[in-house]
Amino acid sequence: MVQKKKLYAKFGVKEYWIVAPEDKLIEVYVLREPGQYELRRTYYEEDVIESEIIKGLKFPLKDIFN
């Protein structure tokens, strides 16, 4: 995860998600400054996840983890 985070930042990936199926959660990170990611939010199974970057991308996590 550390190497990918550095690579994504280098190439300006604006948002990336870390999916932890065993914990039924997704962490959403957003590039705020060059090379600096900020954890936007951790979403859990009962939440509805929404992308900050891709407008209209929104769905309940229970659809993924069930």
PDB file of N, CA and C in Angstrom:
ATOM      1  N   MET A   1       0.823  -1.201   0.000  1.00  0.00           N
ATOM      2  CA  MET A   1       0.000   0.000   0.000  1.00  0.00           C
ATOM      3  C   MET A   1       0.866   1.264   0.000  1.00  0.00           C
ATOM      4  N   VAL A   2       2.000   1.203   0.660  1.00  0.00           N
ATOM      5  CA  VAL A   2       2.873   2.378   0.730  1.00  0.00           C
ATOM      6  C   VAL A   2       3.432   2.716  -0.650  1.00  0.00           C
ATOM      7  N   GLN A   3       3.884   1.711  -1.372  1.00  0.00           N
ATOM      8  CA  GLN A   3       4.443   1.945  -2.706  1.00  0.00           C
ATOM      9  C   GLN A   3       3.389   2.470  -3.674  1.00  0.00           C
ATOM     10  N   LYS A   4       2.197   1.875  -3.625  1.00  0.00           N
ATOM     11  CA  LYS A   4       1.128   2.328  -4.505  1.00  0.00           C
ATOM     12  C   LYS A   4       0.739   3.768  -4.188  1.00  0.00           C
ATOM     13  N   LYS A   5       0.670   4.105  -2.910  1.00  0.00           N
ATOM     14  CA  LYS A   5       0.308   5.468  -2.507  1.00  0.00           C
ATOM     15  C   LYS A   5       1.302   6.475  -3.092  1.00  0.00           C
ATOM     16  N   LYS A   6       2.588   6.174  -3.013  1.00  0.00           N
ATOM     17  CA  LYS A   6       3.622   7.063  -3.557  1.00  0.00           C
ATOM     18  C   LYS A   6       3.506   7.164  -5.076  1.00  0.00           C
ATOM     19  N   LEU A   7       3.270   6.038  -5.721  1.00  0.00           N
ATOM     20  CA  LEU A   7       3.129   6.016  -7.177  1.00  0.00           C
ATOM     21  C   LEU A   7       1.892   6.789  -7.622  1.00  0.00           C
ATOM     22  N   TYR A   8       0.779   6.581  -6.937  1.00  0.00           N
ATOM     23  CA  TYR A   8      -0.448   7.308  -7.264  1.00  0.00           C
ATOM     24  C   TYR A   8      -0.243   8.815  -7.105  1.00  0.00           C
ATOM     25  N   ALA A   9       0.411   9.220  -6.032  1.00  0.00           N
ATOM     26  CA  ALA A   9       0.662  10.646  -5.797  1.00  0.00           C
ATOM     27  C   ALA A   9       1.563  11.217  -6.884  1.00  0.00           C
ATOM     28  N   LYS A  10       2.575  10.472  -7.255  1.00  0.00           N
ATOM     29  CA  LYS A  10       3.513  10.917  -8.299  1.00  0.00           C
ATOM     30  C   LYS A  10       2.783  11.218  -9.602  1.00  0.00           C
ATOM     31  N   PHE A  11       1.796  10.405  -9.934  1.00  0.00           N
ATOM     32  CA  PHE A  11       1.082  10.575 -11.190  1.00  0.00           C
ATOM     33  C   PHE A  11      -0.246  11.328 -11.043  1.00  0.00           C
ATOM     34  N   GLY A  12      -0.486  11.879  -9.861  1.00  0.00           N
ATOM     35  CA  GLY A  12      -1.628  12.759  -9.659  1.00  0.00           C
ATOM     36  C   GLY A  12      -2.986  12.088  -9.572  1.00  0.00           C
ATOM     37  N   VAL A  13      -3.024  10.830  -9.119  1.00  0.00           N
ATOM     38  CA  VAL A  13      -4.307  10.153  -8.931  1.00  0.00           C
ATOM     39  C   VAL A  13      -5.066  10.909  -7.842  1.00  0.00           C
ATOM     40  N   LYS A  14      -6.217  11.446  -8.181  1.00  0.00           N
ATOM     41  CA  LYS A  14      -6.932  12.350  -7.278  1.00  0.00           C
ATOM     42  C   LYS A  14      -7.635  11.656  -6.121  1.00  0.00           C
ATOM     43  N   GLU A  15      -8.007  10.409  -6.304  1.00  0.00           N
ATOM     44  CA  GLU A  15      -8.735   9.691  -5.259  1.00  0.00           C
ATOM     45  C   GLU A  15      -8.436   8.205  -5.394  1.00  0.00           C
ATOM     46  N   TYR A  16      -8.217   7.552  -4.271  1.00  0.00           N
ATOM     47  CA  TYR A  16      -8.105   6.097  -4.320  1.00  0.00           C
ATOM     48  C   TYR A  16      -8.751   5.489  -3.089  1.00  0.00           C
ATOM     49  N   TRP A  17      -9.192   4.251  -3.273  1.00  0.00           N
ATOM     50  CA  TRP A  17      -9.927   3.545  -2.221  1.00  0.00           C
ATOM     51  C   TRP A  17      -9.148   2.310  -1.811  1.00  0.00           C
ATOM     52  N   ILE A  18      -9.085   2.079  -0.514  1.00  0.00           N
ATOM     53  CA  ILE A  18      -8.531   0.834   0.011  1.00  0.00           C
ATOM     54  C   ILE A  18      -9.698   0.008   0.537  1.00  0.00           C
ATOM     55  N   VAL A  19      -9.885  -1.153  -0.057  1.00  0.00           N
ATOM     56  CA  VAL A  19     -10.995  -2.034   0.308  1.00  0.00           C
ATOM     57  C   VAL A  19     -10.460  -3.122   1.229  1.00  0.00           C
ATOM     58  N   ALA A  20     -11.077  -3.251   2.403  1.00  0.00           N
ATOM     59  CA  ALA A  20     -10.714  -4.289   3.377  1.00  0.00           C
ATOM     60  C   ALA A  20     -11.920  -5.206   3.549  1.00  0.00           C
ATOM     61  N   PRO A  21     -12.028  -6.232   2.693  1.00  0.00           N
ATOM     62  CA  PRO A  21     -13.214  -7.094   2.741  1.00  0.00           C
ATOM     63  C   PRO A  21     -13.385  -7.839   4.055  1.00  0.00           C
ATOM     64  N   GLU A  22     -12.292  -8.203   4.688  1.00  0.00           N
ATOM     65  CA  GLU A  22     -12.399  -8.933   5.954  1.00  0.00           C
ATOM     66  C   GLU A  22     -12.983  -8.069   7.072  1.00  0.00           C
ATOM     67  N   ASP A  23     -12.754  -6.751   6.985  1.00  0.00           N
ATOM     68  CA  ASP A  23     -13.307  -5.818   7.978  1.00  0.00           C
ATOM     69  C   ASP A  23     -14.576  -5.137   7.487  1.00  0.00           C
ATOM     70  N   LYS A  24     -14.928  -5.403   6.236  1.00  0.00           N
ATOM     71  CA  LYS A  24     -16.111  -4.810   5.599  1.00  0.00           C
ATOM     72  C   LYS A  24     -16.076  -3.286   5.677  1.00  0.00           C
ATOM     73  N   LEU A  25     -14.954  -2.724   5.197  1.00  0.00           N
ATOM     74  CA  LEU A  25     -14.809  -1.278   5.167  1.00  0.00           C
ATOM     75  C   LEU A  25     -14.005  -0.844   3.951  1.00  0.00           C
ATOM     76  N   ILE A  26     -14.172   0.433   3.607  1.00  0.00           N
ATOM     77  CA  ILE A  26     -13.408   1.058   2.532  1.00  0.00           C
ATOM     78  C   ILE A  26     -12.916   2.406   3.038  1.00  0.00           C
ATOM     79  N   GLU A  27     -11.599   2.650   2.895  1.00  0.00           N
ATOM     80  CA  GLU A  27     -11.018   3.943   3.217  1.00  0.00           C
ATOM     81  C   GLU A  27     -10.859   4.710   1.913  1.00  0.00           C
ATOM     82  N   VAL A  28     -11.304   5.960   1.918  1.00  0.00           N
ATOM     83  CA  VAL A  28     -11.211   6.801   0.727  1.00  0.00           C
ATOM     84  C   VAL A  28     -10.193   7.908   0.996  1.00  0.00           C
ATOM     85  N   TYR A  29      -9.174   7.960   0.146  1.00  0.00           N
ATOM     86  CA  TYR A  29      -8.120   8.966   0.251  1.00  0.00           C
ATOM     87  C   TYR A  29      -8.224   9.918  -0.933  1.00  0.00           C
ATOM     88  N   VAL A  30      -7.999  11.217  -0.671  1.00  0.00           N
ATOM     89  CA  VAL A  30      -8.083  12.245  -1.705  1.00  0.00           C
ATOM     90  C   VAL A  30      -6.778  13.031  -1.709  1.00  0.00           C
ATOM     91  N   LEU A  31      -6.260  13.292  -2.916  1.00  0.00           N
ATOM     92  CA  LEU A  31      -5.034  14.067  -3.079  1.00  0.00           C
ATOM     93  C   LEU A  31      -5.357  15.534  -2.856  1.00  0.00           C
ATOM     94  N   ARG A  32      -4.805  16.121  -1.831  1.00  0.00           N
ATOM     95  CA  ARG A  32      -5.100  17.517  -1.491  1.00  0.00           C
ATOM     96  C   ARG A  32      -3.994  18.457  -1.958  1.00  0.00           C
ATOM     97  N   GLU A  33      -2.753  18.041  -1.815  1.00  0.00           N
ATOM     98  CA  GLU A  33      -1.595  18.818  -2.239  1.00  0.00           C
ATOM     99  C   GLU A  33      -0.709  17.862  -3.022  1.00  0.00           C
ATOM    100  N   PRO A  34       0.176  18.374  -3.837  1.00  0.00           N
ATOM    101  CA  PRO A  34       1.068  17.453  -4.551  1.00  0.00           C
ATOM    102  C   PRO A  34       1.775  16.500  -3.578  1.00  0.00           C
ATOM    103  N   GLY A  35       1.537  15.215  -3.775  1.00  0.00           N
ATOM    104  CA  GLY A  35       2.184  14.195  -2.946  1.00  0.00           C
ATOM    105  C   GLY A  35       1.556  13.977  -1.586  1.00  0.00           C
ATOM    106  N   GLN A  36       0.453  14.648  -1.276  1.00  0.00           N
ATOM    107  CA  GLN A  36      -0.162  14.559   0.048  1.00  0.00           C
ATOM    108  C   GLN A  36      -1.601  14.050  -0.040  1.00  0.00           C
ATOM    109  N   TYR A  37      -1.809  12.846   0.473  1.00  0.00           N
ATOM    110  CA  TYR A  37      -3.161  12.301   0.526  1.00  0.00           C
ATOM    111  C   TYR A  37      -3.761  12.535   1.899  1.00  0.00           C
ATOM    112  N   GLU A  38      -5.056  12.751   1.892  1.00  0.00           N
ATOM    113  CA  GLU A  38      -5.812  12.933   3.127  1.00  0.00           C
ATOM    114  C   GLU A  38      -6.893  11.851   3.173  1.00  0.00           C
ATOM    115  N   LEU A  39      -7.024  11.222   4.328  1.00  0.00           N
ATOM    116  CA  LEU A  39      -8.115  10.265   4.506  1.00  0.00           C
ATOM    117  C   LEU A  39      -9.406  11.061   4.559  1.00  0.00           C
ATOM    118  N   ARG A  40     -10.224  10.900   3.526  1.00  0.00           N
ATOM    119  CA  ARG A  40     -11.493  11.631   3.490  1.00  0.00           C
ATOM    120  C   ARG A  40     -12.479  11.028   4.461  1.00  0.00           C
ATOM    121  N   ARG A  41     -12.573   9.685   4.410  1.00  0.00           N
ATOM    122  CA  ARG A  41     -13.524   9.023   5.294  1.00  0.00           C
ATOM    123  C   ARG A  41     -13.319   7.519   5.226  1.00  0.00           C
ATOM    124  N   THR A  42     -13.658   6.848   6.312  1.00  0.00           N
ATOM    125  CA  THR A  42     -13.729   5.392   6.334  1.00  0.00           C
ATOM    126  C   THR A  42     -15.201   5.027   6.311  1.00  0.00           C
ATOM    127  N   TYR A  43     -15.572   4.212   5.330  1.00  0.00           N
ATOM    128  CA  TYR A  43     -16.950   3.774   5.170  1.00  0.00           C
ATOM    129  C   TYR A  43     -17.086   2.336   5.650  1.00  0.00           C
ATOM    130  N   TYR A  44     -18.168   2.065   6.346  1.00  0.00           N
ATOM    131  CA  TYR A  44     -18.436   0.727   6.878  1.00  0.00           C
ATOM    132  C   TYR A  44     -19.640   0.121   6.165  1.00  0.00           C
ATOM    133  N   GLU A  45     -19.877  -1.139   6.413  1.00  0.00           N
ATOM    134  CA  GLU A  45     -20.895  -1.916   5.708  1.00  0.00           C
ATOM    135  C   GLU A  45     -22.263  -1.240   5.657  1.00  0.00           C
ATOM    136  N   GLU A  46     -22.640  -0.537   6.695  1.00  0.00           N
ATOM    137  CA  GLU A  46     -23.967   0.088   6.746  1.00  0.00           C
ATOM    138  C   GLU A  46     -24.022   1.462   6.056  1.00  0.00           C
ATOM    139  N   ASP A  47     -22.867   1.952   5.579  1.00  0.00           N
ATOM    140  CA  ASP A  47     -22.797   3.282   4.963  1.00  0.00           C
ATOM    141  C   ASP A  47     -23.080   3.241   3.463  1.00  0.00           C
ATOM    142  N   VAL A  48     -23.363   4.430   2.939  1.00  0.00           N
ATOM    143  CA  VAL A  48     -23.452   4.638   1.495  1.00  0.00           C
ATOM    144  C   VAL A  48     -22.197   5.413   1.104  1.00  0.00           C
ATOM    145  N   ILE A  49     -21.394   4.817   0.226  1.00  0.00           N
ATOM    146  CA  ILE A  49     -20.135   5.438  -0.177  1.00  0.00           C
ATOM    147  C   ILE A  49     -20.375   6.335  -1.377  1.00  0.00           C
ATOM    148  N   GLU A  50     -19.630   7.442  -1.432  1.00  0.00           N
ATOM    149  CA  GLU A  50     -19.768   8.384  -2.533  1.00  0.00           C
ATOM    150  C   GLU A  50     -18.402   8.943  -2.889  1.00  0.00           C
ATOM    151  N   SER A  51     -18.108   8.952  -4.178  1.00  0.00           N
ATOM    152  CA  SER A  51     -16.842   9.496  -4.656  1.00  0.00           C
ATOM    153  C   SER A  51     -16.910  11.015  -4.681  1.00  0.00           C
ATOM    154  N   GLU A  52     -15.840  11.645  -4.239  1.00  0.00           N
ATOM    155  CA  GLU A  52     -15.729  13.097  -4.327  1.00  0.00           C
ATOM    156  C   GLU A  52     -15.335  13.512  -5.746  1.00  0.00           C
ATOM    157  N   ILE A  53     -14.624  12.643  -6.425  1.00  0.00           N
ATOM    158  CA  ILE A  53     -14.069  12.955  -7.737  1.00  0.00           C
ATOM    159  C   ILE A  53     -15.012  12.568  -8.880  1.00  0.00           C
ATOM    160  N   ILE A  54     -15.601  11.381  -8.801  1.00  0.00           N
ATOM    161  CA  ILE A  54     -16.487  10.902  -9.868  1.00  0.00           C
ATOM    162  C   ILE A  54     -17.923  11.217  -9.463  1.00  0.00           C
ATOM    163  N   LYS A  55     -18.438  12.292  -9.980  1.00  0.00           N
ATOM    164  CA  LYS A  55     -19.786  12.739  -9.632  1.00  0.00           C
ATOM    165  C   LYS A  55     -20.811  11.669 -10.023  1.00  0.00           C
ATOM    166  N   GLY A  56     -21.722  11.396  -9.099  1.00  0.00           N
ATOM    167  CA  GLY A  56     -22.768  10.415  -9.343  1.00  0.00           C
ATOM    168  C   GLY A  56     -22.423   8.999  -8.931  1.00  0.00           C
ATOM    169  N   LEU A  57     -21.160   8.753  -8.576  1.00  0.00           N
ATOM    170  CA  LEU A  57     -20.770   7.412  -8.111  1.00  0.00           C
ATOM    171  C   LEU A  57     -21.111   7.303  -6.633  1.00  0.00           C
ATOM    172  N   LYS A  58     -22.165   6.558  -6.347  1.00  0.00           N
ATOM    173  CA  LYS A  58     -22.688   6.450  -4.988  1.00  0.00           C
ATOM    174  C   LYS A  58     -23.442   5.134  -4.875  1.00  0.00           C
ATOM    175  N   PHE A  59     -23.139   4.338  -3.825  1.00  0.00           N
ATOM    176  CA  PHE A  59     -23.825   3.064  -3.639  1.00  0.00           C
ATOM    177  C   PHE A  59     -23.662   2.578  -2.198  1.00  0.00           C
ATOM    178  N   PRO A  60     -24.610   1.766  -1.731  1.00  0.00           N
ATOM    179  CA  PRO A  60     -24.503   1.207  -0.373  1.00  0.00           C
ATOM    180  C   PRO A  60     -23.450   0.106  -0.330  1.00  0.00           C
ATOM    181  N   LEU A  61     -22.617   0.138   0.693  1.00  0.00           N
ATOM    182  CA  LEU A  61     -21.565  -0.875   0.829  1.00  0.00           C
ATOM    183  C   LEU A  61     -22.128  -2.262   1.058  1.00  0.00           C
ATOM    184  N   LYS A  62     -23.314  -2.347   1.610  1.00  0.00           N
ATOM    185  CA  LYS A  62     -23.898  -3.685   1.840  1.00  0.00           C
ATOM    186  C   LYS A  62     -24.046  -4.417   0.523  1.00  0.00           C
ATOM    187  N   ASP A  63     -24.185  -3.676  -0.596  1.00  0.00           N
ATOM    188  CA  ASP A  63     -24.266  -4.324  -1.913  1.00  0.00           C
ATOM    189  C   ASP A  63     -22.946  -5.000  -2.277  1.00  0.00           C
ATOM    190  N   ILE A  64     -21.870  -4.521  -1.755  1.00  0.00           N
ATOM    191  CA  ILE A  64     -20.546  -5.091  -2.053  1.00  0.00           C
ATOM    192  C   ILE A  64     -20.225  -6.235  -1.103  1.00  0.00           C
ATOM    193  N   PHE A  65     -20.475  -6.051   0.176  1.00  0.00           N
ATOM    194  CA  PHE A  65     -20.007  -6.998   1.181  1.00  0.00           C
ATOM    195  C   PHE A  65     -20.976  -8.128   1.494  1.00  0.00           C
ATOM    196  N   ASN A  66     -22.188  -8.082   0.995  1.00  0.00           N
ATOM    197  CA  ASN A  66     -23.152  -9.166   1.239  1.00  0.00           C
ATOM    198  C   ASN A  66     -23.204 -10.124   0.087  1.00  0.00           C
TER     199      ASN A  66
END
